[in-house]
Tab-separated table of C-alpha atoms in Angstrom:
chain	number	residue	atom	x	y	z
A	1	UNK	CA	132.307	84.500	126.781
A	2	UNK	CA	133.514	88.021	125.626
A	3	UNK	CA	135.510	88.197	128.619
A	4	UNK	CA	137.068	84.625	128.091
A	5	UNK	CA	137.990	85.828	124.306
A	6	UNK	CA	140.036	89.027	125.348
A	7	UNK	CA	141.565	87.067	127.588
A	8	UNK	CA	142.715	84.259	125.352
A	9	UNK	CA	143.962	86.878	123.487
A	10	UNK	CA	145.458	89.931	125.995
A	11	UNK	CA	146.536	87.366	128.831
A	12	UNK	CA	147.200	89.053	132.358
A	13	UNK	CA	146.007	92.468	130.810
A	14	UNK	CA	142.440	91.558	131.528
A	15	UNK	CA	143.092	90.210	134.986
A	16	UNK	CA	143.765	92.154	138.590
A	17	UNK	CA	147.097	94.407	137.899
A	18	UNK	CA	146.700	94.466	134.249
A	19	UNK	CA	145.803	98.139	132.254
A	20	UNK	CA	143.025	96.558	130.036
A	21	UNK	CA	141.163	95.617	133.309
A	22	UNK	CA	142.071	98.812	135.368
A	23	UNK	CA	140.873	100.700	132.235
A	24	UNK	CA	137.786	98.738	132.490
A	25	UNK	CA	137.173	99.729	135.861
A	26	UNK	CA	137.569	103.252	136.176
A	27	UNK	CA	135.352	103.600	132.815
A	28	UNK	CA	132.452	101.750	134.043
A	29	UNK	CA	133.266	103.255	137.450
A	30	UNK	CA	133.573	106.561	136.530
A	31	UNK	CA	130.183	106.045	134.179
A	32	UNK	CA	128.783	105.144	137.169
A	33	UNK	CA	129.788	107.918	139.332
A	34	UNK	CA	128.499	110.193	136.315
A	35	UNK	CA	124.798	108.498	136.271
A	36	UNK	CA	124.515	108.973	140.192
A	37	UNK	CA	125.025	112.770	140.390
A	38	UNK	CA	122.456	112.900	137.636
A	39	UNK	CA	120.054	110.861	140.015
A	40	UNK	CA	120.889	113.878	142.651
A	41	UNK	CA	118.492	116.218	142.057
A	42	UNK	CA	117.649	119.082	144.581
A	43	UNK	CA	114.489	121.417	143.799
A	44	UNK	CA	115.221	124.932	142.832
A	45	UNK	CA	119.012	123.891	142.687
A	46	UNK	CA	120.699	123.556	138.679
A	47	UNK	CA	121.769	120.131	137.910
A	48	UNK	CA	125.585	119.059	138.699
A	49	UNK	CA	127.713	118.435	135.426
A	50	UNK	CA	128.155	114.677	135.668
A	51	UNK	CA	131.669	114.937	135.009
A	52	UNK	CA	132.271	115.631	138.315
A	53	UNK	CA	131.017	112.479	139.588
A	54	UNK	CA	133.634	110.735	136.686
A	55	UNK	CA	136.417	112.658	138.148
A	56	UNK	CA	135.592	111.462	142.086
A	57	UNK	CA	135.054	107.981	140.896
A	58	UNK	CA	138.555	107.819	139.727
A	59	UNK	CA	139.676	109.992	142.842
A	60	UNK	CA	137.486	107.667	144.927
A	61	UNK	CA	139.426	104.238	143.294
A	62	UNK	CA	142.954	105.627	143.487
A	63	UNK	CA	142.585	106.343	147.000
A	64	UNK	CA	140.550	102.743	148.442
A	65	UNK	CA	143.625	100.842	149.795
A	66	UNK	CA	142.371	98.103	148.938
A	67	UNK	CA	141.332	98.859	144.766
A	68	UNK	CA	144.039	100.661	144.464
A	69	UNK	CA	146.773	97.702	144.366
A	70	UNK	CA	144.548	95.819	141.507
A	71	UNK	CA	144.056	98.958	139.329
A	72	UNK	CA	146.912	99.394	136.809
A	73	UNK	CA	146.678	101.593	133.702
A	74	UNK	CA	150.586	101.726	131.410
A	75	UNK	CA	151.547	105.188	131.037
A	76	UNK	CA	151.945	104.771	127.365
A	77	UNK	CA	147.443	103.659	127.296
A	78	UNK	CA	147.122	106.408	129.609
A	79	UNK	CA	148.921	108.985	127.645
A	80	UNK	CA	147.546	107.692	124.180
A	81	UNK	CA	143.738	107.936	125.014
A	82	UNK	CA	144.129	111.433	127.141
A	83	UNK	CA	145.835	112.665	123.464
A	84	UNK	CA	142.827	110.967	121.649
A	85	UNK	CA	140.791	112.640	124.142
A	86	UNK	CA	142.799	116.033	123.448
A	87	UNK	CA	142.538	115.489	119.452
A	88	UNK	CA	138.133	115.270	119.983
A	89	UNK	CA	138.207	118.573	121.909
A	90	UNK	CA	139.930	120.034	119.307
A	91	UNK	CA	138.026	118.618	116.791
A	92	UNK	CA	134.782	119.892	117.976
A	93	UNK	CA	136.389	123.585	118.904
A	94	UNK	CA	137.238	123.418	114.951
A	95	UNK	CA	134.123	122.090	114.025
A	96	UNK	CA	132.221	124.471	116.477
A	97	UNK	CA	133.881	127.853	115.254
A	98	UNK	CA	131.053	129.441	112.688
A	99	UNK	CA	132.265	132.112	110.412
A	100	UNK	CA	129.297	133.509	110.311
A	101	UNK	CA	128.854	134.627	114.049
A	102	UNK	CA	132.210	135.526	114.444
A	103	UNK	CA	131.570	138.153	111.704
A	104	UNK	CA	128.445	138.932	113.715
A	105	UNK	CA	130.179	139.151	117.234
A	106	UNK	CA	133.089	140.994	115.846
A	107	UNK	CA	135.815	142.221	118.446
A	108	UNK	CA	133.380	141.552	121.482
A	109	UNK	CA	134.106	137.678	121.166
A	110	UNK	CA	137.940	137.968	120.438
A	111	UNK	CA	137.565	140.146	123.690
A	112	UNK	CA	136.174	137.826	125.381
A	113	UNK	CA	138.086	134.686	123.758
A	114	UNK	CA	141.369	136.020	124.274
A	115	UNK	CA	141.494	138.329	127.074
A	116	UNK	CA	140.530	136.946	130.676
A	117	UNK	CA	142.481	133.792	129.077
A	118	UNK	CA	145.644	135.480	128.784
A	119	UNK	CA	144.792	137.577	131.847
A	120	UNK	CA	144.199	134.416	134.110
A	121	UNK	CA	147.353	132.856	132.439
A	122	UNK	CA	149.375	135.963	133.549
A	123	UNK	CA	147.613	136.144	137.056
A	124	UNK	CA	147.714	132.233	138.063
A	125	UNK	CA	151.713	132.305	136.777
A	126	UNK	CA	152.661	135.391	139.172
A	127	UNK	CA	150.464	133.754	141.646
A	128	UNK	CA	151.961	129.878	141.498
A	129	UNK	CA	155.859	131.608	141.132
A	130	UNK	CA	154.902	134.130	144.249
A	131	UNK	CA	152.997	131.423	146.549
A	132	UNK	CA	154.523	128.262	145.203
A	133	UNK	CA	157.851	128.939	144.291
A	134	UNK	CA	157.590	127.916	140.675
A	135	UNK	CA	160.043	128.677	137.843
A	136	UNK	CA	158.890	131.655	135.695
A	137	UNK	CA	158.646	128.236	132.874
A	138	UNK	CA	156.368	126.015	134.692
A	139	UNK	CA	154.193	128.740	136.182
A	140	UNK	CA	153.008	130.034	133.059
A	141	UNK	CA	152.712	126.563	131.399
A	142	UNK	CA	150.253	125.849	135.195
A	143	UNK	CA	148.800	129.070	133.759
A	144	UNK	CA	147.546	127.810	130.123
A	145	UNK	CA	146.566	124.633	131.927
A	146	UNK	CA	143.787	126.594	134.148
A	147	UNK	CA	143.705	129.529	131.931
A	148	UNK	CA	140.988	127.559	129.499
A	149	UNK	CA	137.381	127.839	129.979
A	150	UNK	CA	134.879	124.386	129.732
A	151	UNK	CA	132.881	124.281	126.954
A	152	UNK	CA	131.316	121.017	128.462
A	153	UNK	CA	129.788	123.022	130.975
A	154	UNK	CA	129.333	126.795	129.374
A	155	UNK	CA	127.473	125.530	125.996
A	156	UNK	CA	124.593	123.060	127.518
A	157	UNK	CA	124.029	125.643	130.172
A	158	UNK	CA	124.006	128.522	127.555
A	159	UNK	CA	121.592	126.334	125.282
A	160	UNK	CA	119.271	126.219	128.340
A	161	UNK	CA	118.683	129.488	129.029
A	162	UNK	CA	118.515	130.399	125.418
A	163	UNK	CA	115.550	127.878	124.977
A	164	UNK	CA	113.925	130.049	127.663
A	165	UNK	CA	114.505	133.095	125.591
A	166	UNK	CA	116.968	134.827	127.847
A	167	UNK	CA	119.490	136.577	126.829
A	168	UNK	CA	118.759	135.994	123.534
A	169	UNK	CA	118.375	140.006	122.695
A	170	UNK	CA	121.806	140.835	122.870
A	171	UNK	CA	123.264	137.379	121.642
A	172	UNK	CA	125.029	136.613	124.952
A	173	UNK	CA	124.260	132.487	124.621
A	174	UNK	CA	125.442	132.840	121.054
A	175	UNK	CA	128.668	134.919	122.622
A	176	UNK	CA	129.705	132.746	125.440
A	177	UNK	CA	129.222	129.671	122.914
A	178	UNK	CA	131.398	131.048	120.061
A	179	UNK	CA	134.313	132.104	122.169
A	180	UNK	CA	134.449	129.217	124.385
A	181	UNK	CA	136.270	127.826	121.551
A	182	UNK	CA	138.684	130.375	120.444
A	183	UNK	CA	139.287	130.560	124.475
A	184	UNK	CA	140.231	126.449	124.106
A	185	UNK	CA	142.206	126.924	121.043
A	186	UNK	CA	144.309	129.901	122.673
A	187	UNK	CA	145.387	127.580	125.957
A	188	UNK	CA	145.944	124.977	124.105
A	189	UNK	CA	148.612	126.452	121.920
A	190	UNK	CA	150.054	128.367	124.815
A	191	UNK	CA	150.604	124.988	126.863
A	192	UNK	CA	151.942	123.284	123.548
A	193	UNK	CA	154.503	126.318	123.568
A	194	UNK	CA	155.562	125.879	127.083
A	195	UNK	CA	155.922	122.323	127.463
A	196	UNK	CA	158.570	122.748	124.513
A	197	UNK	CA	160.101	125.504	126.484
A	198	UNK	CA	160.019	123.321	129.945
A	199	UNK	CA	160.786	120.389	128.725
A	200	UNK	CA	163.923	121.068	125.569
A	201	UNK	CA	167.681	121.682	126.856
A	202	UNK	CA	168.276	124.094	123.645
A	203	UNK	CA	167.901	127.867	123.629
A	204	UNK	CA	165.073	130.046	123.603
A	205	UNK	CA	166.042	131.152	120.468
A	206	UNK	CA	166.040	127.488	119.048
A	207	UNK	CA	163.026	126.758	120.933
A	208	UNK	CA	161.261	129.508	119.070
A	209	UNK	CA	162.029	128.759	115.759
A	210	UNK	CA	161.071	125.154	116.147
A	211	UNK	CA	157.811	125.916	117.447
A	212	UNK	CA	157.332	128.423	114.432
A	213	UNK	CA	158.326	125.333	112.226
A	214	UNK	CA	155.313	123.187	114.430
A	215	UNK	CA	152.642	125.472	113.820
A	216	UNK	CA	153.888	125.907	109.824
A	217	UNK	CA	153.765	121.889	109.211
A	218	UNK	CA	150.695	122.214	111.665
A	219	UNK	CA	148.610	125.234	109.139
A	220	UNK	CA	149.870	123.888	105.647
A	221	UNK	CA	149.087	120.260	106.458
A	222	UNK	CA	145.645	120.987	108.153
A	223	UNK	CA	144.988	123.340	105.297
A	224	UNK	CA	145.831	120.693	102.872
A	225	UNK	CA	143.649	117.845	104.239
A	226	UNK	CA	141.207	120.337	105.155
A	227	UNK	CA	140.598	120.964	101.795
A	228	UNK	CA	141.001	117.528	100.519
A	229	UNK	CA	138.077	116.821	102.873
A	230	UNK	CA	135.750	119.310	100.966
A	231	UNK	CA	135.503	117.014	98.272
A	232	UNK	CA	136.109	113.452	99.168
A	233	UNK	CA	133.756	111.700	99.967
A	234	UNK	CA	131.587	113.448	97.112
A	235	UNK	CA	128.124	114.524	97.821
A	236	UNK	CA	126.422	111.473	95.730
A	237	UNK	CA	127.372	108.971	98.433
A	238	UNK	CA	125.479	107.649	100.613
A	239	UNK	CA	125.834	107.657	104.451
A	240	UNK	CA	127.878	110.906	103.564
A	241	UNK	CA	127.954	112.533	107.456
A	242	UNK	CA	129.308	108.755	108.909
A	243	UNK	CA	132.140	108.948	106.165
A	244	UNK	CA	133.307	112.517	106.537
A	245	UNK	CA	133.165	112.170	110.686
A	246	UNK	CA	135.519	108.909	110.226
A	247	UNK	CA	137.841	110.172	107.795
A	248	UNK	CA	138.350	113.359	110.692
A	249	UNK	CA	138.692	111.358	113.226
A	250	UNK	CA	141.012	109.100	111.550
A	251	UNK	CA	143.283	111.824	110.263
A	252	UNK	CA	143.048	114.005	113.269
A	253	UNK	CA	144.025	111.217	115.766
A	254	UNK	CA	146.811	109.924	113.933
A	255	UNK	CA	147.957	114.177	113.114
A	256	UNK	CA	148.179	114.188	116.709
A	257	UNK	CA	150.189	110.808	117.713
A	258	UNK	CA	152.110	111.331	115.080
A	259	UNK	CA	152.890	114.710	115.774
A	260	UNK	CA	154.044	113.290	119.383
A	261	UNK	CA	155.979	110.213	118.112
A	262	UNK	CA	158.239	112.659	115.526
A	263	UNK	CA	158.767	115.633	118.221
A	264	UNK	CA	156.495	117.800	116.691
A	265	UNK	CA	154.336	118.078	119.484
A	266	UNK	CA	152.155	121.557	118.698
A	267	UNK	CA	151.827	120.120	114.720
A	268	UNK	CA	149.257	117.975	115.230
A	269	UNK	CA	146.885	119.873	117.294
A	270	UNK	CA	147.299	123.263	114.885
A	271	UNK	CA	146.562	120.465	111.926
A	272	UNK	CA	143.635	119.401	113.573
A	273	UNK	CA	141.878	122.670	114.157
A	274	UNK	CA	142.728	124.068	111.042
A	275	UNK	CA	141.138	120.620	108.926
A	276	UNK	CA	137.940	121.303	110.528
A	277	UNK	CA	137.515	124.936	110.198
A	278	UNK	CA	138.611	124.117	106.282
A	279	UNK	CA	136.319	121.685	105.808
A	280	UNK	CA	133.306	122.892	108.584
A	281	UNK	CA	133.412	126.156	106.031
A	282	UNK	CA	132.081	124.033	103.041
A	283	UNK	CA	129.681	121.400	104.805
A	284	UNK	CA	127.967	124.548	106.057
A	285	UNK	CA	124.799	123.211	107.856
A	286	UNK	CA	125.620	119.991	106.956
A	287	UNK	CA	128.626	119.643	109.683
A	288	UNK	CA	125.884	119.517	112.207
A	289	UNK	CA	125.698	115.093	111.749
A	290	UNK	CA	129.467	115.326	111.443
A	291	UNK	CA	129.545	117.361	115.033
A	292	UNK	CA	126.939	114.965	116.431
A	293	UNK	CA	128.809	111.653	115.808
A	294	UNK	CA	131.875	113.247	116.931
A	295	UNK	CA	130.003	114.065	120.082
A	296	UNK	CA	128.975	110.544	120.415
A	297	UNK	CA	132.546	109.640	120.636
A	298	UNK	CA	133.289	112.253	123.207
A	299	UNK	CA	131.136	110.657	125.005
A	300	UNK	CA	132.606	107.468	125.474
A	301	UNK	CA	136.315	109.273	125.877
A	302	UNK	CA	134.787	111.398	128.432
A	303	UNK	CA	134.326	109.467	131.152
A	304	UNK	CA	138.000	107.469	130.323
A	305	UNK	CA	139.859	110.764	130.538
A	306	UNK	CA	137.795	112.433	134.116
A	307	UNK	CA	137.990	109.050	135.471
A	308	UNK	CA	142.004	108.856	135.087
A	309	UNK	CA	142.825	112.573	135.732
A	310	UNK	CA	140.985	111.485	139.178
A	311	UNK	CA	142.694	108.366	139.711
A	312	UNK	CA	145.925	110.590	139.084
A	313	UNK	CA	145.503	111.992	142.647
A	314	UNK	CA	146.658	110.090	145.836
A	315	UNK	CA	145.882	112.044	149.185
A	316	UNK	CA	149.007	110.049	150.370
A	317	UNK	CA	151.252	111.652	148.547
A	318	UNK	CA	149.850	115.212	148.984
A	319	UNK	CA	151.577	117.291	151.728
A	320	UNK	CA	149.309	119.229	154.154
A	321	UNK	CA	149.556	122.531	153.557
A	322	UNK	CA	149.602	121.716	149.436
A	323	UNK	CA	146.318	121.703	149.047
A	324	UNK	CA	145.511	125.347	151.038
A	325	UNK	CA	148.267	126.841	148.724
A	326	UNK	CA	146.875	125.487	145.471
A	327	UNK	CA	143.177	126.514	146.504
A	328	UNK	CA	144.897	129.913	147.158
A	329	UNK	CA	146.617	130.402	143.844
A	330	UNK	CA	143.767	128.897	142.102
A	331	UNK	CA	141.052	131.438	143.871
A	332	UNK	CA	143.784	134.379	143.424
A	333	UNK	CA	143.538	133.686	139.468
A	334	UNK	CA	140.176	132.478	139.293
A	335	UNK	CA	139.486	136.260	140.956
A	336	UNK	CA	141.432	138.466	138.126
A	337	UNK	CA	139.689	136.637	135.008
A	338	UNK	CA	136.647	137.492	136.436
A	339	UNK	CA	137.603	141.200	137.232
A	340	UNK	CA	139.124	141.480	133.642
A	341	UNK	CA	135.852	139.717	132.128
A	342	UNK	CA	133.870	142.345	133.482
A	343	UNK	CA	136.138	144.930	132.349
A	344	UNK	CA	136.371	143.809	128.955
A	345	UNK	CA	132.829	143.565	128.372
A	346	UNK	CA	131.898	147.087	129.369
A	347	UNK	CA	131.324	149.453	126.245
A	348	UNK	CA	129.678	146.487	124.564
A	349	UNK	CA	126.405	147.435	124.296
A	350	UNK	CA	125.755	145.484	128.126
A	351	UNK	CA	123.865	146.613	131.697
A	352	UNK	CA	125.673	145.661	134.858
A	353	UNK	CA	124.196	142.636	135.468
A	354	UNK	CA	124.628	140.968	132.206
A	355	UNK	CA	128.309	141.665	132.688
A	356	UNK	CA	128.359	140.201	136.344
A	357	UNK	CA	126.485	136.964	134.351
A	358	UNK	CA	128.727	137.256	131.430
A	359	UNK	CA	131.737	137.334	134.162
A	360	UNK	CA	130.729	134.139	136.551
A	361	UNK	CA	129.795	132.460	133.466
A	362	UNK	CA	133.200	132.215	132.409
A	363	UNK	CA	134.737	131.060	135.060
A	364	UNK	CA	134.018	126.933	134.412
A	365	UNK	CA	136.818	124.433	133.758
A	366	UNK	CA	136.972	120.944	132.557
A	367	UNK	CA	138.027	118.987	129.978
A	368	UNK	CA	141.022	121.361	128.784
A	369	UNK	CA	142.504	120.840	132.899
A	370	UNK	CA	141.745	117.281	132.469
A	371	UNK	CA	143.569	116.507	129.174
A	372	UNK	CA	146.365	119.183	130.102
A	373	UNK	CA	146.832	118.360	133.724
A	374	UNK	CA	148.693	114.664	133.111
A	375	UNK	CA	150.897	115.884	130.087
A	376	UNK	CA	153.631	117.109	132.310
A	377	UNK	CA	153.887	114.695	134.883
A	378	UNK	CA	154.421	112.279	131.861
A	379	UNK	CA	156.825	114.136	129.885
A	380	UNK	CA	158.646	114.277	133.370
A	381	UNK	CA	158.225	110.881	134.277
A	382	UNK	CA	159.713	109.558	130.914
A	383	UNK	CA	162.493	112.183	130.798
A	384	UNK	CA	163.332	114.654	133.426
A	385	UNK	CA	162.738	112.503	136.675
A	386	UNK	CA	163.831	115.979	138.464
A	387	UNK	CA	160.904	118.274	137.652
A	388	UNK	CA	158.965	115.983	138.621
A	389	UNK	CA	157.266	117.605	141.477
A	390	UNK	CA	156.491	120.349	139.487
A	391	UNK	CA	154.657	118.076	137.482
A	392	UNK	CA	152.704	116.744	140.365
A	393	UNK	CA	152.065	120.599	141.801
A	394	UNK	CA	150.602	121.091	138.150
A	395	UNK	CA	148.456	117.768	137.688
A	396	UNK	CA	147.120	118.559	141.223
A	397	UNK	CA	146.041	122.259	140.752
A	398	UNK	CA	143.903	120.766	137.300
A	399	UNK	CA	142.188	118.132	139.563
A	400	UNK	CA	141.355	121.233	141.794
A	401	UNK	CA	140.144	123.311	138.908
A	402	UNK	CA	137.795	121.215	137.953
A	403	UNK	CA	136.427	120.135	141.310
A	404	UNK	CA	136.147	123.858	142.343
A	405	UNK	CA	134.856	125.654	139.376
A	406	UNK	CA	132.804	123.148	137.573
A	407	UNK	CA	129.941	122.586	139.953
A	408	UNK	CA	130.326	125.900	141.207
A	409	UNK	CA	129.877	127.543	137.663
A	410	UNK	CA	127.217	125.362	136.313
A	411	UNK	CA	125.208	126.526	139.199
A	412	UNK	CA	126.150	129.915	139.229
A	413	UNK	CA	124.846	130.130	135.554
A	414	UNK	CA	121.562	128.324	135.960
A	415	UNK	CA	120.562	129.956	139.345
A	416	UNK	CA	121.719	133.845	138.005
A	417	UNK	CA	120.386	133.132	134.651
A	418	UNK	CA	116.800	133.614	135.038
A	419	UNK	CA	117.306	136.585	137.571
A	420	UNK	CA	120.246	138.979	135.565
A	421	UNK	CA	119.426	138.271	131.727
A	422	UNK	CA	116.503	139.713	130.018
A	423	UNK	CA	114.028	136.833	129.040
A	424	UNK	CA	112.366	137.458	125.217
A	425	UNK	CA	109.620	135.096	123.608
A	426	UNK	CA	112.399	132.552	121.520
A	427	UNK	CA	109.385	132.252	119.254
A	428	UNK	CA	109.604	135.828	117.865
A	429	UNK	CA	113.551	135.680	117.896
A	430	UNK	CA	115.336	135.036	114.678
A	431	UNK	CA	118.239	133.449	115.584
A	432	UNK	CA	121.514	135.203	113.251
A	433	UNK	CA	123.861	132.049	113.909
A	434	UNK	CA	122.680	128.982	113.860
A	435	UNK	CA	125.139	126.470	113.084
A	436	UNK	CA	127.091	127.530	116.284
A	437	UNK	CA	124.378	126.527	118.882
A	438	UNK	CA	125.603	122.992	118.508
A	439	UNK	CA	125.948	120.824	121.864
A	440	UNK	CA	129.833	120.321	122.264
């Protein structure tokens, strides 16, 4: 009866070839493929992140023959739920960033944050111009896209082996969990930048002061609403966490699509982090029920946006030696952030193994690659039908990203855990940040 309704209303889109009914399919597909690889378990062996099996259920669809001519999505649904998508990974890096423990990690998590980012942007870029033949433009956007660490996979392992009590001495769960966020936030701006650079016909010069005038509108307007949100709704109401997570959401998606539909394309995203810190800053403890509804949504986005970034990729259309260069200039990168992790953790207080840990541990990638990955290759299809291909080479290298660190890193972390970090009873530990250990 439901079906018969949205059809009476949507017409072809609900039937074979439409986008509400390929949408339909690769979400209940790709929840599918999620729920199976959490059924896989093998003793003495961490469990997989379940996004993977979203991402191969897509992969899996777009490359059946036979599925693959009844499975339509429009570019214009695709590209408005991977922003939505984008806008609730921003939300909870904003709602996730705790004063508090950045004021207790001090330079150590900017370090950290910043560095083998901007060093793995730098490396993959030189790499991808060197082995691929990229412009100097599109490798370092392909740099910010892979450049980002997961938070999806770094914070419920992290959470883990905190509960066990290790690491817990020297804060490295609380680190890793903090600056997975500023790490986001950093790529994310970086790739805004580029794509503006890529994809505008004026001069760098103009460029440049546009973007300055995108991240202005982007601070004053997230500061403004940020603040707004401090005190509306007022504490005397009732259902008070269900209210303030709708009123984000609400503003925050439309900051974004608006952002896009004016040509203001890094606004939205700046806006969006920036109302959350505001307002995460006075709800204190109480942004916890905020952060867990929003993570409720996530949850239903997630396996929409893995499932299309894998549907993305047709083996057809790959050529055979495309896939040996991108593993290449993926492993080449993947090899200098964790060199220059280990680096920039020494003289912080750690012993050689904890930096190894601290190193492989921030190596997983994810949702940033998944919501990144497509941007281009839409820009490019709507607009520059030339650069194209460079779009593809980008999209591609995401999809690898994730299916080569992901599983790799969530195991790395739970089997090296236990055996590197120093294990102390949680029950005598005092935890100095709390608000941060939140599940993103």
């Amino acid at each position: 009866m439901f079906w018969c309704v949205i059809w009476s209303f949507s017409g072809s889109e609900v039937l074979p070839g439409g986008s509400l009914f390929g949408l339909l399919v690769i979400f209940y597909c790709a929840i599918l493929g999620g729920k199976l690889l959490e059924v896989i378990k093998i003793p003495s062996v961490p469990q997989l992140p379940p996004l993977l099996g979203m991402l191969l259920a897509g992969f899996t669809l777009r490359n059946i023959p036979f599925l693959s001519q009844y499975i339509y999505i429009s570019s214009t649904w695709s590209s408005n739920l991977r922003n939505t998508a984008l806008t609730i990974i921003l939300i909870r890096a904003g709602l996730g960033l705790d004063p508090e423990a950045l004021k207790h990690l001090k330079t150590v998590c900017l370090r950290l944050s910043m560095g083998p980012c901007l060093i793995e942007t730098c490396s993959a870029a030189v790499f991808s111009h060197l082995i691929m033949k990229f412009p100097w433009k599109w490798a370092f956007l392909l740099g910010f896209v892979v450049g980002a660490v997961s938070p999806a996979i770094v914070v419920p392992s992290m959470l883990l082996l905190q509960e066990d009590g290790y690491g817990i001495e020297k804060g490295i769960p609380t680190l890793l969990i903090a600056a997975s966020s500023l790490d986001d936030i950093l790529a994310i701006t970086g790739f805004n930048a580029c794509m503006g650079i890529v994809f505008s016909s004026g001069n760098i010069l103009h460029i440049l002061l546009v973007s300055l005038l995108e991240v202005s509108i982007g601070v004053v307007l997230g500061a403004v609403l940020g603040y707004f949100l401090r005190y509306f709704p007022s504490r005397d109401q009732t259902k008070l966490p269900w209210k303030r997570a709708f009123l984000v959401l609400v503003m925050c998606v439309s900051a974004v699509l608006g952002s896009q539909r004016i040509g203001l394309h890094g606004a939205g995203g700046l806006c969006t982090l920036v109302l959350t810190f505001v307002s995460g800053i006075y709800w204190s403890r109480e942004k916890i029920r905020v952060q867990k509804i929003v993570t409720a949504t996530w949850n239903i986005f997630q396996p929409l946006l893995f499932g299309l970034v894998g549907s993305e990729v047709s083996v057809s259309s790959l050529p055979s030696s495309a896939i040996g260069v991108c593993v290449a200039t993926l492993s080449l990168a993947l090899l200098a952030r964790i060199f220059a992790t280990f680096l920039l953790m020494c003289f912080a207080g750690f012993s050689f193994k904890e930096k190894v840990f601290i190193a492989l541990a921030w190596m997983p990638k994810a949702a940033v690659q998944a919501v990144l990955g497509p941007l281009a290759l839409e820009s490019a299809r709507i607009s520059a039908h030339h650069l194209e291909g460079y779009a593809m080479d980008v999209m591609t290298l995401a999809f690898l990203s994730i299916l080569i660190s992901a599983p790799n890193g969530a195991l790395l972390i739970g089997i090296l855990g236990p055996k590197m970090l120093t294990r102390t009873d949680p029950r005598h530990y005092k935890k100095s940040v709390g608000t941060v250990l939140i599940h993103h």
